[in-house]
Structure formats: structure tokens, C-alpha cells
Amino acid sequence: MSTLVFGHKNPDTDSVCAAIALADLKKKLGETITPAIQGELTPESKFVLEKFKVAAPAVVTSFAGKDVYLVDHSDLAQSPDDLGEANILGIVDHHKLGDVTTSQPLECWIWPVGCTCTVIKSMYDFNKIEIPKDIAGIMLCAILSDTVIFKSATCTDADKKACEALAKAAGITDTQALGMDMFKVKSAVDGTPVRELVLRDYKDFNMNGKKVGIGQLEVVDLSILDKVKADLEKDIIALKKEGGRHSVFLLLTDIIKEGSEVLIASDDESVIEKAFGATPKNSKVWLDGVMSRKKQVVPNLEKAFA
Amino acid sequence: MSTLVFGHKNPDTDSVCAAIALADLKKKLGETITPAIQGELTPESKFVLEKFKVAAPAVVTSFAGKDVYLVDHSDLAQSPDDLGEANILGIVDHHKLGDVTTSQPLECWIWPVGCTCTVIKSMYDFNKIEIPKDIAGIMLCAILSDTVIFKSATCTDADKKACEALAKAAGITDTQALGMDMFKVKSAVDGTPVRELVLRDYKDFNMNGKKVGIGQLEVVDLSILDKVKADLEKDIIALKKEGGRHSVFLLLTDIIKEGSEVLIASDDESVIEKAFGATPKNSKVWLDGVMSRKKQVVPNLEKAFA
Ligand SMILES: [Mn+2]
Ligand SMILES: [Mn+2]
């Protein structure tokens, strides 16, 4: 029976590419293993896989009875609903340690770096296995995506070093241009249903017993979102109600201006003031310099909810 | 402020030596860091540190406000009571993934091998840092201890390979003899208070909401324990009552015969039958081939309690 490796719900490019890369590495180490995704590809991920001619993993949502590796998450809320019936062989991640537990020893590589693919690059090196050209390409894109082309507060020297080596292995000479091409695809909103935009990079968190959803849209210029912003505001209010959530926050991140406008749907808007010291107006607030959900938004909100 | 690195409560040789080794490695990587232990050294650990002339870490039980690394555990029940007020920088371990969580990204090296020191050996290699002779010696002893001189079901090829390299680095030519010397110290019970024997290698677990304590005494011959067995049986009944526990199990492991006699104090002895298919008599049962609490006893008991 094949082991499955997959990232979080609402897969981003790191979750997709890390699953593909870890499957490649583990296959070369003798395991029978297949990458999977928990939901449809984003336009960005599609662009990345097509650019390097890598096949998309199948969408799988049930893992009962399976051996599995988790990448890019260790939170039950971001895992398959039946994860408890799967046998977790390992976790490769770069987030805070979540509430996934196991009843058997397992293999965890979880490092405080900008992207899961940076960790997997080290795993290839550790095992002295060469990274194929196409896999190097998609790993490079995953790091550029997660670190917002090295601009995110989560970006470390290890990420930059990994990108240098991966660009060489993938035959990419202009990493910056590749990153901008990718973010232009990510920025495109025309013709996309509003709910799909809200969920494009969305995660639910348990903050002190409250269900809190945080989505993020990264664009090369906030004005791209002007036409849809009112609809986004309406939709996060709907999403909050549907799931019995305490709050839904949508970060509209301008990767050039390096900050985020937060759209707020919350039972208690004061958590935003508590978390960031900025006062929302009309359920919106601009947070200068805030680009990373993981490193800047989630920890501050968790403190505010505590 | 110095970061602290420590293993689980009732520290075994791995918890002590892994803390010392990780502190050495991280110091060489530029961190200000000190090893600590959560309780007094066992006679075995004392023997190991004295043999290689390594200073014992200080006993520390409060970590509020500190930066910390955890070694050899990821369970809250085995962590300091105020761990929630510490900032966890990382975890190096070889057990199942426990219920410790963090609010910040961290560094986890958790591998399904026989001993934390096997993982730390790889971390030295990964960082291309040489292991000092004395530290290599105590790491070697930790692996021999955790794997019961390679006889435990938890022992992997990685453990054996690490020991080979560590023995060379420590200038040890007869690894087997070193292991037997250490286990003879561990086997000695004369003059030791009964409660100290019960707690020598003891851990509390949360099994489906029930508090379950499991201790283990490893000896080179079970007959060594004949004189104290009746007192051990009485004491685990007392220990069960004191802590409001559902059960306390004490494994008397014969490392030569390769099996364990389990002394049972439980509200429901049938969990042992459910877990191992063997029927207790007079609150005792012999489990042939069972030597590893982590790999054989805990997973089976967790299923029986589920
Ligand atoms: Mn990621
Ligand atoms: Mn250990």
C-alpha cells in the first residue's frame, strides 16, 4: 500500500510542491509513496507546475488506514478530518508546533525557516540525493512564494541559500523575475468567484477555544483588489456565520509596499487593536510592515485571545 | 539570558546526556545555552558522567520566562509544570509526538530511532562540528542504555552506526563491556529505597483521560529483584492511590532473557490482557520479548485504553 504525503487544507504552493518533493526523496530512499493535495490547485500552483512540467498530485481527502507524511502543517484544523485513523510516519514543516499527536515514534523535520521546501532541500542534502531539475524548479517557486520573494519577516538566510542552490539545479538565472511572474498570476482576481479568493490561502485556527479564520491575498498592488473589496468584506461576514467562527480576518498584502490591509469580521474587533495597536475603521485597518500571517499575525492574535 | 536545555522528569541517561550534548553543539553554533535536569541523577547516569569526567547539569524545575530546548520528550506530563510560560526554541526526541504545542515556529529533530543521542549525533554531522571525546563517550552510553545494548525493539541501524562512530571518537574499543558495566550499576538495588526504585525510570501518561504510570527496572538477571519484589508490589499500589492514578505498571525487564515481568496496580487489570493477550496472576504477568516501554508497552496500552 502506498504511503501518502500531503500539505494543509486549501493547499498553497508550498503544500503542493513540498508533497511532490518529499515523495520524490522518500521514493529514492526506498519507500512506496505518492503525493496528494487536500483541495484544488490555486492559479499560482498551476502556473508553477506547468512551468516546470510537473504533474499535479491527485486530490485526496480521506486517509483512514493509510500511512501518511504531513508537510507544511501540524495542526489538526488544517489536517484531513480522519487523520486520527491514519498512521503518521512523519512531519516536515516550518510553522509553530500544532496539536497533531501520534501513538508511535515518527520522523519530524520542523525548522524555523521560511518554507517547507527549504527543509526538504536540507533533507536531500543530508541523504546525499540529487534534486531533479523539475523538482528543484518547483521547490524554488515554493520558497519564493512563502517568503514573498525574500521580503517576508519569515525569510531566513537558509531560505536564500536554498534558493541559490535550487535555481542553479533548475537552470533558472533570474530568480527575481520568476518570482514576479508567479506573483502576477497570484494577483489576478478577474473572473474568480469571491469565495474562492477568500479561501485561496485560508486557515482556521483554534485560539483559546475560539474558531478564528485567517485568509491572505498577496498582490503586487492593492489597487488590483479595489473592484472586489466590497464583495470580500461581505463574504467574510458570511463565512464567519457559516462556520460558527468568532472571527474571520482577510489580509490583503501588498508585496511591494510591504504591508497588509486587514478586512475584519469579528464578534470583538478590539482583538485587532490588542494584537497590533492599530484601531480598525469601518472594519478595516492598514498594518504597515505586516506581511507574514505565520510570524506576525498569528502569534500576536494568539496573545490577544489568550 | 542563557537558554536552557533539558530532558523529561525523572531523567534517564538519555535525558541527561542529550541535554549536555545539545548544549555543547548549540554553544558551538553560537548560542548561549546551559544543560539542566529536572531531577536527581540515577546511579547509572552518575556512573556514565563520572566515567567520562563530565560535570552533572544543575537540577532546575522552573522555566518561566526562559528560552528552552526540550530533549527526549514532547509530552506535557513529562515537562516542567510551568512550560507554558517558557519559549520553546526546539525539540530533539525519538518518541511519539506528544501534546506540547508552541505559538512560534521552532526547530524539531524527532526521529524514529532508539535514542535522542542518535539524533544529536546526526545534528553534529549535519553542522559539520566534531564531537568532543568526553561528550562522544556519554552519548555512546545513552544509546547503549536506551537500546539495552542494541537488544531493544526500538534499536535501529542508525543507532548502531552512531555507536560505532561515537565509540571511535571516545576511544572505546569494547562497547559491549561498557554497556554491561553500565547495566550492572543500573541493576544494583541494595540499599536503595523502594520508592526510588519505582521512580528510577518512571513516566506518567494520559491514556484516554486516565492517568497511567509506567515504571521500568532493567536488570541483567531478574533474581536480583527477588528480595525487593514484594515491597515494589506494595509501593506501586501506594503510588497509584497517591496520584489518583488509574494504574501503575512496573516493568521488571531482564535484558539477558529479553522479556519483562509486569507488576500491576490497576483499577482494571483486564487492560493488560487486552493489551498483551496474557492473563495476570496475583497482579503479575511475564511478557516474553517485551523490553521497550515506548515501542511495545505504551502503544499497546493506549489501544487497550482507547
Ligand atoms: Mn509553507
Ligand atoms: Mn531516550
Coordinates of C-alpha atoms and ligand atoms in Angstrom, one line a residue:
Chain A
M1 CA 0.0 0.0 0.0
S2 CA 1.3 3.4 -1.0
T3 CA 2.1 6.0 1.7
L4 CA 0.5 9.4 1.0
V5 CA 2.2 12.7 1.6
F6 CA 0.1 15.9 1.7
G7 CA 0.1 19.5 2.9
H8 CA -2.7 21.5 4.6
K9 CA -6.3 22.2 3.5
N10 CA -6.6 24.9 0.9
P11 CA -3.2 24.0 -0.4
D12 CA -0.7 26.8 -1.2
T13 CA 2.3 26.3 -3.5
D14 CA 4.5 25.1 -0.6
S15 CA 2.0 22.4 0.4
V16 CA 1.8 21.2 -3.2
C17 CA 5.5 21.3 -4.0
A18 CA 6.7 20.0 -0.6
A19 CA 4.4 17.0 -1.0
I20 CA 5.8 16.3 -4.5
A21 CA 9.4 16.8 -3.4
L22 CA 9.2 14.7 -0.2
A23 CA 7.5 11.9 -2.2
D24 CA 10.4 12.1 -4.7
L25 CA 13.0 12.0 -1.9
K26 CA 11.4 9.2 0.0
K27 CA 10.9 7.1 -3.2
K28 CA 14.6 7.4 -3.8
L29 CA 15.1 6.2 -0.2
G30 CA 13.1 3.1 -1.0
E31 CA 9.6 4.0 0.1
T32 CA 6.4 3.5 -1.9
I33 CA 4.9 6.9 -1.7
T34 CA 2.6 9.2 -3.6
P35 CA 2.0 13.0 -3.2
A36 CA -1.6 14.2 -2.7
I37 CA -3.4 17.5 -2.1
Q38 CA -6.4 18.2 0.1
G39 CA -8.0 20.6 -2.4
E40 CA -7.8 22.1 -5.8
L41 CA -4.7 23.9 -7.0
T42 CA -4.5 27.7 -6.8
P43 CA -3.8 29.6 -10.1
E44 CA -0.3 30.2 -8.7
S45 CA 0.4 26.5 -8.0
K46 CA -1.0 25.6 -11.5
F47 CA 1.4 28.1 -13.1
V48 CA 4.3 26.7 -11.1
L49 CA 3.6 23.0 -12.0
E50 CA 3.0 23.9 -15.7
K51 CA 6.2 26.0 -15.9
F52 CA 8.3 23.0 -14.8
K53 CA 6.1 20.4 -16.4
V54 CA 5.4 18.5 -13.1
A55 CA 2.2 16.5 -12.8
A56 CA -0.4 17.8 -10.3
P57 CA -1.0 15.5 -7.3
A58 CA -4.4 13.9 -7.1
V59 CA -6.9 15.5 -4.7
V60 CA -7.4 13.1 -1.7
T61 CA -9.5 14.0 1.4
S62 CA -9.8 10.7 3.3
F63 CA -6.7 9.0 4.8
A64 CA -8.2 6.4 7.2
G65 CA -6.0 3.3 7.4
K66 CA -3.2 4.9 5.4
D67 CA 0.5 5.6 6.2
V68 CA 1.0 9.3 5.8
Y69 CA 3.5 12.1 5.9
L70 CA 2.3 15.6 6.7
V71 CA 4.0 18.6 5.1
D72 CA 3.6 22.3 5.8
H73 CA 1.3 21.9 8.9
S74 CA 1.0 20.1 12.2
D75 CA -2.5 21.5 13.2
L76 CA -5.5 19.2 13.3
A77 CA -7.7 22.0 12.0
Q78 CA -5.6 22.0 8.8
S79 CA -5.4 18.2 8.5
P80 CA -7.8 15.8 7.0
D81 CA -10.9 15.1 9.2
D82 CA -10.0 11.4 9.5
L83 CA -6.3 12.0 10.3
G84 CA -6.9 10.2 13.6
E85 CA -7.4 6.9 11.7
A86 CA -4.2 7.3 9.7
N87 CA -0.7 6.3 10.8
I88 CA 1.6 9.3 10.8
L89 CA 5.1 8.4 9.7
G90 CA 6.4 11.9 9.8
I91 CA 6.0 15.7 9.6
V92 CA 8.1 18.2 7.6
D93 CA 7.1 21.8 8.4
H94 CA 8.2 25.3 9.3
H95 CA 5.3 26.5 11.4
K96 CA 4.7 26.5 15.1
L97 CA 4.1 23.1 16.6
G98 CA 0.4 22.3 16.4
D99 CA -1.9 19.8 18.2
V100 CA -1.3 16.8 16.0
T101 CA -0.1 13.9 18.2
T102 CA 0.9 10.3 17.4
S103 CA 0.9 7.0 19.3
Q104 CA 4.1 5.8 17.5
P105 CA 7.6 7.3 17.1
L106 CA 7.8 9.3 13.9
E107 CA 10.2 11.4 11.8
C108 CA 9.8 15.2 12.3
W109 CA 11.9 17.8 10.5
I110 CA 10.4 21.1 11.6
W111 CA 12.6 24.2 11.3
P112 CA 12.0 27.9 11.9
V113 CA 12.6 28.8 8.3
G114 CA 10.5 30.5 5.6
C115 CA 9.3 27.4 3.7
T116 CA 8.9 23.7 4.0
C117 CA 10.8 23.2 0.8
T118 CA 13.9 24.8 2.4
V119 CA 13.8 22.0 5.0
I120 CA 13.3 19.4 2.2
K121 CA 16.3 20.8 0.4
S122 CA 18.4 20.0 3.5
M123 CA 16.8 16.5 3.7
Y124 CA 18.0 15.8 0.1
D125 CA 21.5 17.1 1.1
F126 CA 21.5 15.1 4.3
N127 CA 20.7 11.9 2.4
K128 CA 23.2 12.9 -0.4
I129 CA 20.5 12.6 -3.1
E130 CA 20.5 14.9 -6.1
I131 CA 17.4 17.0 -6.7
P132 CA 15.9 16.5 -10.2
K133 CA 15.8 19.7 -12.3
D134 CA 12.0 19.9 -12.4
I135 CA 11.6 19.3 -8.7
A136 CA 14.3 21.9 -7.9
G137 CA 12.2 24.4 -10.0
I138 CA 9.0 23.9 -8.1
M139 CA 10.8 23.9 -4.7
L140 CA 12.4 27.2 -5.7
C141 CA 9.0 28.6 -6.5
A142 CA 7.6 27.4 -3.2
I143 CA 10.3 29.3 -1.3
L144 CA 9.8 32.4 -3.4
S145 CA 6.0 32.2 -2.7
D146 CA 6.2 31.6 1.0
T147 CA 8.9 34.2 1.6
V148 CA 7.2 36.7 -0.8
I149 CA 10.5 36.8 -2.9
F150 CA 12.6 37.1 0.3
K151 CA 10.6 40.1 1.7
S152 CA 8.6 38.3 4.4
A153 CA 9.7 38.5 8.0
T154 CA 9.8 34.7 8.0
C155 CA 12.6 34.6 5.4
T156 CA 15.9 33.4 6.7
D157 CA 19.4 33.0 5.3
A158 CA 18.7 29.3 5.0
D159 CA 15.9 30.1 2.6
K160 CA 18.1 32.4 0.4
K161 CA 20.9 29.8 0.4
A162 CA 18.5 27.0 -0.6
C163 CA 17.1 29.2 -3.4
E164 CA 20.5 29.9 -4.8
A165 CA 21.3 26.1 -5.0
L166 CA 17.8 25.3 -6.3
A167 CA 18.0 28.0 -9.0
K168 CA 21.3 26.5 -10.2
A169 CA 19.8 23.0 -10.2
A170 CA 16.8 24.2 -12.1
G171 CA 18.7 26.2 -14.6
I172 CA 17.0 29.5 -13.5
T173 CA 19.2 32.6 -14.0
D174 CA 16.7 35.3 -12.9
T175 CA 15.1 34.3 -9.7
Q176 CA 13.5 37.7 -9.1
A177 CA 11.8 37.6 -12.5
L178 CA 10.4 34.1 -11.8
G179 CA 9.1 35.3 -8.5
M180 CA 7.4 38.4 -10.1
D181 CA 5.8 36.2 -12.8
M182 CA 4.4 34.0 -10.2
F183 CA 3.0 36.8 -8.0
K184 CA 1.4 38.4 -11.1
V185 CA -0.5 35.1 -11.5
K186 CA -1.4 35.1 -7.8
S187 CA -2.6 38.7 -8.0
A188 CA -5.0 38.1 -10.8
V189 CA -8.6 38.2 -9.5
D190 CA -10.7 38.8 -12.6
G191 CA -13.4 36.2 -13.1
T192 CA -12.6 34.4 -9.9
P193 CA -15.6 33.8 -7.6
V194 CA -15.3 35.9 -4.3
R195 CA -15.4 32.9 -2.1
E196 CA -12.5 31.3 -4.0
L197 CA -10.5 34.5 -3.4
V198 CA -11.2 34.4 0.4
L199 CA -10.2 30.7 0.6
R200 CA -7.2 31.0 -1.7
D201 CA -4.8 30.9 1.2
Y202 CA -7.1 30.5 4.2
K203 CA -6.6 28.6 7.5
D204 CA -8.7 28.1 10.6
F205 CA -7.1 28.3 14.0
N206 CA -8.2 27.5 17.5
M207 CA -7.4 30.5 19.6
N208 CA -8.1 29.9 23.3
G209 CA -11.2 27.9 22.4
K210 CA -12.4 30.3 19.7
K211 CA -12.5 29.4 16.0
V212 CA -10.6 32.1 14.1
G213 CA -10.2 32.1 10.3
I214 CA -7.3 34.0 8.6
G215 CA -7.1 34.4 4.9
Q216 CA -4.4 36.1 2.9
L217 CA -4.3 37.6 -0.6
E218 CA -0.9 38.7 -1.8
V219 CA -0.9 41.1 -4.7
V220 CA 1.7 43.2 -6.4
D221 CA -0.5 46.3 -5.9
L222 CA -3.5 46.7 -3.6
S223 CA -5.5 48.6 -6.3
I224 CA -5.9 45.3 -8.1
L225 CA -8.4 44.4 -5.4
D226 CA -10.4 47.7 -5.5
K227 CA -13.2 46.2 -7.6
V228 CA -13.8 43.2 -5.4
K229 CA -13.1 44.6 -1.9
A230 CA -16.7 45.3 -1.0
D231 CA -17.6 41.8 -2.0
L232 CA -14.7 40.3 0.0
E233 CA -16.0 42.3 3.1
K234 CA -19.5 40.8 2.7
D235 CA -18.2 37.3 2.1
I236 CA -16.0 37.1 5.2
I237 CA -19.0 38.1 7.3
A238 CA -20.9 35.2 5.6
L239 CA -18.0 32.8 6.2
K240 CA -17.8 33.8 9.8
K241 CA -21.5 33.0 10.4
E242 CA -21.4 29.7 8.4
G243 CA -18.7 28.1 10.5
G244 CA -19.7 29.4 13.9
R245 CA -16.4 31.3 13.9
H246 CA -15.5 34.1 16.4
S247 CA -13.6 36.0 13.7
V248 CA -12.6 35.9 10.1
F249 CA -9.7 38.1 9.1
L250 CA -8.6 38.6 5.5
L251 CA -5.1 40.1 4.9
L252 CA -4.7 42.0 1.7
T253 CA -1.0 42.1 1.4
D254 CA 0.8 44.5 -0.9
I255 CA 4.2 42.8 -1.5
I256 CA 5.7 46.0 -3.0
K257 CA 4.5 48.5 -0.3
E258 CA 5.3 45.7 2.3
G259 CA 2.2 45.9 4.4
S260 CA -1.3 44.5 4.7
E261 CA -4.8 45.8 4.9
V262 CA -6.9 43.6 7.1
L263 CA -10.6 43.1 6.4
I264 CA -12.3 42.2 9.7
A265 CA -15.4 40.2 10.5
S266 CA -15.4 39.6 14.2
D267 CA -17.5 39.3 17.4
D268 CA -14.9 41.5 19.0
E269 CA -12.9 43.9 16.8
S270 CA -10.8 45.0 19.8
V271 CA -8.6 41.9 19.5
I272 CA -7.1 43.6 16.4
E273 CA -6.3 46.7 18.5
K274 CA -4.9 44.5 21.3
A275 CA -2.8 42.5 18.8
F276 CA -1.4 45.3 16.6
G277 CA -2.1 48.6 18.4
A278 CA -3.9 49.9 15.4
T279 CA -7.6 51.0 15.5
P280 CA -9.9 49.5 12.8
K281 CA -12.2 51.9 10.9
N282 CA -15.1 50.5 9.0
S283 CA -13.9 47.0 9.9
K284 CA -10.6 47.6 8.1
V285 CA -7.1 48.5 9.2
W286 CA -3.7 49.0 7.5
L287 CA -0.8 47.3 9.2
D288 CA 2.5 48.7 7.9
G289 CA 5.2 46.1 7.6
V290 CA 2.9 43.2 8.4
M291 CA 3.3 40.6 5.6
S292 CA 3.6 37.2 7.4
R293 CA 0.5 35.5 8.7
K294 CA 2.6 32.9 10.5
K295 CA 5.2 35.1 12.1
Q296 CA 3.4 38.4 12.6
V297 CA -0.3 37.9 12.6
V298 CA -1.0 34.5 14.3
P299 CA 1.4 35.0 17.3
N300 CA 0.0 38.5 18.0
L301 CA -3.6 37.3 17.7
E302 CA -3.0 34.3 19.9
K303 CA -1.6 36.6 22.6
A304 CA -4.6 38.9 22.2
F305 CA -7.0 36.0 22.5
A306 CA -5.2 34.5 25.5
Chain B
M1 CA 20.0 35.3 29.3
S2 CA 21.1 31.7 28.9
T3 CA 18.8 29.2 27.1
L4 CA 18.2 26.0 29.0
V5 CA 18.0 22.5 27.5
F6 CA 16.6 19.6 29.5
G7 CA 15.0 16.2 29.2
H8 CA 12.0 14.7 30.9
K9 CA 11.1 14.4 34.6
N10 CA 12.8 11.5 36.4
P11 CA 15.7 11.9 34.0
D12 CA 17.3 8.8 32.5
T13 CA 20.7 8.7 31.0
D14 CA 19.5 9.8 27.5
S15 CA 17.7 12.8 29.0
V16 CA 20.9 13.8 30.9
C17 CA 23.4 13.2 28.1
A18 CA 21.3 14.6 25.3
A19 CA 20.9 17.8 27.2
I20 CA 24.7 18.1 27.7
A21 CA 25.4 17.2 24.1
L22 CA 22.8 19.5 22.6
A23 CA 24.1 22.4 24.8
D24 CA 27.6 21.7 23.5
L25 CA 26.5 21.6 19.9
K26 CA 24.4 24.8 20.2
K27 CA 27.2 26.6 22.0
K28 CA 29.5 25.8 19.1
L29 CA 26.8 27.2 16.8
G30 CA 26.9 30.5 18.7
E31 CA 24.1 30.2 21.3
T32 CA 24.3 30.9 25.0
I33 CA 23.0 27.7 26.5
T34 CA 23.2 25.5 29.6
P35 CA 22.1 21.9 30.1
A36 CA 19.7 21.2 33.0
I37 CA 18.0 18.2 34.6
Q38 CA 14.5 18.1 36.1
G39 CA 15.5 15.7 38.9
E40 CA 18.4 13.9 40.5
L41 CA 20.8 11.7 38.6
T42 CA 20.2 7.9 38.6
P43 CA 23.1 5.7 39.7
E44 CA 23.5 4.8 36.0
S45 CA 23.7 8.4 34.9
K46 CA 26.2 9.1 37.7
F47 CA 28.4 6.2 36.6
V48 CA 28.3 7.5 33.0
L49 CA 29.2 11.1 33.8
E50 CA 32.0 10.0 36.2
K51 CA 33.4 7.6 33.7
F52 CA 33.9 10.3 31.1
K53 CA 34.6 13.1 33.6
V54 CA 31.6 15.2 32.5
A55 CA 30.1 17.7 35.0
A56 CA 26.5 16.9 36.0
P57 CA 23.9 19.5 34.9
A58 CA 22.2 21.5 37.7
V59 CA 18.7 20.5 38.7
V60 CA 16.2 23.1 37.5
T61 CA 12.4 22.7 37.8
S62 CA 11.1 26.2 36.9
F63 CA 11.5 27.6 33.4
A64 CA 9.0 30.5 33.3
G65 CA 10.3 33.3 31.0
K66 CA 13.2 31.2 29.7
D67 CA 14.1 30.2 26.2
V68 CA 14.3 26.4 26.2
Y69 CA 15.1 23.3 24.2
L70 CA 13.4 20.0 25.1
V71 CA 15.2 16.7 24.6
D72 CA 13.9 13.2 24.9
H73 CA 10.2 14.1 25.3
S74 CA 7.3 16.2 23.8
D75 CA 4.6 15.3 26.4
L76 CA 3.4 18.0 28.8
A77 CA 3.1 15.4 31.6
Q78 CA 6.9 14.9 31.4
S79 CA 7.7 18.6 31.0
P80 CA 8.2 21.2 33.7
D81 CA 4.9 22.4 35.2
D82 CA 5.4 25.9 34.0
L83 CA 6.5 25.0 30.5
G84 CA 3.6 27.1 29.2
E85 CA 5.4 30.2 30.4
A86 CA 8.7 29.3 28.6
N87 CA 9.6 30.0 25.0
I88 CA 10.3 26.7 23.3
L89 CA 13.0 27.1 20.7
G90 CA 13.1 23.4 19.7
I91 CA 12.7 19.7 20.5
V92 CA 15.1 16.8 19.9
D93 CA 13.4 13.5 20.6
H94 CA 12.8 9.9 19.5
H95 CA 9.3 9.3 21.0
K96 CA 5.8 9.6 19.7
L97 CA 4.7 13.2 19.2
G98 CA 3.2 14.4 22.4
D99 CA 0.9 17.3 23.3
V100 CA 3.5 20.1 23.6
T101 CA 2.5 22.9 21.3
T102 CA 4.1 26.3 20.6
S103 CA 2.9 29.7 19.4
Q104 CA 6.1 30.3 17.4
P105 CA 8.0 28.4 14.7
L106 CA 10.6 26.1 16.3
E107 CA 13.3 23.6 15.4
C108 CA 12.3 19.9 15.8
W109 CA 14.5 16.9 15.1
I110 CA 12.4 13.9 16.1
W111 CA 13.3 10.6 14.5
P112 CA 12.1 7.1 15.0
V113 CA 15.4 5.8 16.4
G114 CA 16.4 4.2 19.7
C115 CA 17.8 7.2 21.4
T116 CA 17.9 11.1 21.4
C117 CA 21.7 11.0 21.3
T118 CA 21.5 9.2 17.9
V119 CA 19.6 12.2 16.5
I120 CA 22.1 14.6 18.1
K121 CA 25.0 12.7 16.5
S122 CA 23.4 13.4 13.1
M123 CA 22.9 17.1 14.1
Y124 CA 26.7 17.4 14.8
D125 CA 27.4 15.7 11.4
F126 CA 24.8 18.0 9.7
N127 CA 26.5 21.1 11.1
K128 CA 30.0 19.6 10.4
I129 CA 31.0 20.0 14.0
E130 CA 33.3 17.5 15.7
I131 CA 32.1 15.7 18.8
P132 CA 34.5 16.1 21.8
K133 CA 35.8 12.9 23.2
D134 CA 34.0 13.1 26.6
I135 CA 30.7 14.0 25.0
A136 CA 31.0 11.2 22.5
G137 CA 31.5 8.8 25.5
I138 CA 28.4 9.9 27.3
M139 CA 26.3 9.9 24.0
L140 CA 27.5 6.3 23.4
C141 CA 26.4 5.3 26.9
A142 CA 23.0 6.9 26.4
I143 CA 22.4 4.9 23.2
L144 CA 23.6 1.7 24.9
S145 CA 21.2 2.5 27.8
D146 CA 18.1 3.3 25.7
T147 CA 18.6 0.4 23.3
V148 CA 19.6 -2.0 26.1
I149 CA 22.9 -2.7 24.3
F150 CA 21.1 -3.0 20.9
K151 CA 18.6 -5.6 22.2
S152 CA 15.6 -3.3 22.4
A153 CA 12.9 -3.4 19.7
T154 CA 13.5 0.3 19.3
C155 CA 17.1 -0.1 18.2
T156 CA 17.7 0.8 14.6
D157 CA 20.7 0.6 12.2
A158 CA 21.1 4.3 12.7
D159 CA 21.7 3.7 16.5
K160 CA 24.3 1.0 15.8
K161 CA 26.0 3.2 13.2
A162 CA 26.1 6.2 15.6
C163 CA 27.5 4.0 18.4
E164 CA 30.3 2.8 16.1
A165 CA 31.3 6.4 15.3
L166 CA 30.9 7.6 18.9
A167 CA 33.0 4.7 20.3
K168 CA 35.8 5.6 17.9
A169 CA 35.5 9.3 18.9
A170 CA 35.5 8.3 22.6
G171 CA 38.4 5.9 22.3
I172 CA 36.2 2.9 23.5
T173 CA 37.2 -0.4 22.0
D174 CA 34.8 -2.8 23.8
T175 CA 31.3 -1.2 23.5
Q176 CA 29.6 -4.4 24.8
A177 CA 31.7 -4.4 28.0
L178 CA 31.0 -0.7 28.6
G179 CA 27.3 -1.5 28.2
M180 CA 27.4 -4.4 30.7
D181 CA 29.3 -2.3 33.2
M182 CA 26.6 0.3 33.0
F183 CA 23.7 -2.2 33.3
K184 CA 25.4 -3.8 36.3
V185 CA 25.2 -0.4 38.0
K186 CA 21.6 0.0 36.9
S187 CA 20.8 -3.4 38.2
A188 CA 22.0 -2.7 41.7
V189 CA 19.2 -2.3 44.2
D190 CA 20.9 -2.9 47.6
G191 CA 20.3 -0.1 50.0
T192 CA 18.1 1.8 47.6
P193 CA 14.7 3.0 49.0
V194 CA 11.9 1.1 47.3
R195 CA 10.2 4.3 46.1
E196 CA 13.4 5.4 44.4
L197 CA 13.5 2.1 42.5
V198 CA 9.9 2.5 41.4
L199 CA 10.6 6.1 40.1
R200 CA 14.1 5.3 38.7
D201 CA 12.7 5.3 35.2
Y202 CA 9.1 6.2 35.6
K203 CA 6.7 8.2 33.4
D204 CA 3.0 9.2 33.8
F205 CA 0.8 9.1 30.7
N206 CA -2.6 10.4 29.9
M207 CA -4.4 7.4 28.3
N208 CA -7.9 8.3 27.1
G209 CA -8.3 10.6 30.1
K210 CA -6.9 8.1 32.6
K211 CA -3.6 8.8 34.5
V212 CA -1.4 5.8 33.9
G213 CA 2.1 5.5 35.4
I214 CA 4.7 3.1 33.9
G215 CA 8.0 2.4 35.5
Q216 CA 10.8 0.2 34.3
L217 CA 13.7 -1.5 36.0
E218 CA 16.2 -3.1 33.7
V219 CA 18.4 -5.8 35.3
V220 CA 20.9 -8.3 34.0
D221 CA 19.0 -11.0 35.9
L222 CA 15.5 -10.9 37.4
S223 CA 16.6 -12.8 40.5
I224 CA 18.4 -9.6 41.6
L225 CA 15.0 -8.2 42.4
D226 CA 13.7 -11.2 44.4
K227 CA 14.4 -9.6 47.8
V228 CA 12.6 -6.4 46.9
K229 CA 9.7 -7.6 44.7
A230 CA 7.1 -7.8 47.5
D231 CA 8.0 -4.2 48.6
L232 CA 7.8 -3.0 45.0
E233 CA 4.3 -4.5 44.6
K234 CA 3.1 -2.7 47.8
D235 CA 4.7 0.6 46.7
I236 CA 3.1 0.8 43.3
I237 CA -0.3 0.3 45.0
A238 CA 0.5 3.3 47.2
L239 CA 1.8 5.3 44.3
K240 CA -1.4 4.6 42.4
K241 CA -3.5 5.9 45.3
E242 CA -1.4 9.0 46.0
G243 CA -1.7 10.4 42.5
G244 CA -5.3 9.5 41.7
R245 CA -4.0 7.2 39.1
H246 CA -6.0 4.6 37.2
S247 CA -3.0 2.3 37.0
V248 CA 0.7 1.9 37.8
F249 CA 2.6 -0.7 36.0
L250 CA 6.2 -1.6 36.8
L251 CA 8.2 -3.5 34.2
L252 CA 11.0 -5.6 35.6
T253 CA 13.0 -6.2 32.4
D254 CA 15.5 -9.0 32.1
I255 CA 17.9 -7.8 29.4
I256 CA 19.5 -11.2 29.1
K257 CA 16.3 -13.3 28.9
E258 CA 14.8 -10.5 26.8
G259 CA 11.4 -10.1 28.4
S260 CA 9.6 -8.3 31.3
E261 CA 7.6 -9.2 34.3
V262 CA 5.0 -6.6 34.8
L263 CA 3.8 -5.7 38.4
I264 CA 0.3 -4.4 38.2
A265 CA -1.6 -1.9 40.4
S266 CA -4.8 -1.1 38.5
D267 CA -8.5 -0.3 38.8
D268 CA -8.9 -2.7 35.8
E269 CA -6.3 -5.4 35.3
S270 CA -8.1 -6.5 32.1
V271 CA -6.3 -3.7 30.2
I272 CA -3.2 -5.8 30.5
E273 CA -4.9 -8.8 29.0
K274 CA -6.4 -6.6 26.3
A275 CA -3.0 -5.0 25.5
F276 CA -0.8 -8.1 25.6
G277 CA -3.1 -11.2 25.4
A278 CA -1.6 -12.5 28.6
T279 CA -3.5 -13.2 31.8
P280 CA -2.1 -11.6 35.0
K281 CA -1.9 -13.9 38.1
N282 CA -1.5 -12.3 41.5
S283 CA -1.3 -8.9 39.8
K284 CA 1.8 -10.0 37.9
V285 CA 2.5 -11.3 34.3
W286 CA 5.5 -12.3 32.3
L287 CA 5.7 -10.8 28.8
D288 CA 8.1 -12.6 26.7
G289 CA 10.1 -10.4 24.3
V290 CA 8.7 -7.2 25.7
M291 CA 11.6 -4.9 26.6
S292 CA 10.6 -1.5 25.3
R293 CA 8.1 0.7 27.1
K294 CA 8.0 3.1 24.3
K295 CA 7.6 0.8 21.4
Q296 CA 5.9 -2.2 22.9
V297 CA 4.2 -1.3 26.1
V298 CA 2.8 2.3 25.6
P299 CA 1.2 1.8 22.1
N300 CA -0.5 -1.5 23.2
L301 CA -1.8 0.0 26.4
E302 CA -3.0 3.1 24.6
K303 CA -5.0 0.9 22.2
A304 CA -6.4 -1.1 25.2
F305 CA -7.5 2.2 26.9
A306 CA -9.0 3.7 23.8
Ligands
MN1 MN 4.7 26.9 3.9
MN2 MN 15.5 8.4 25.2

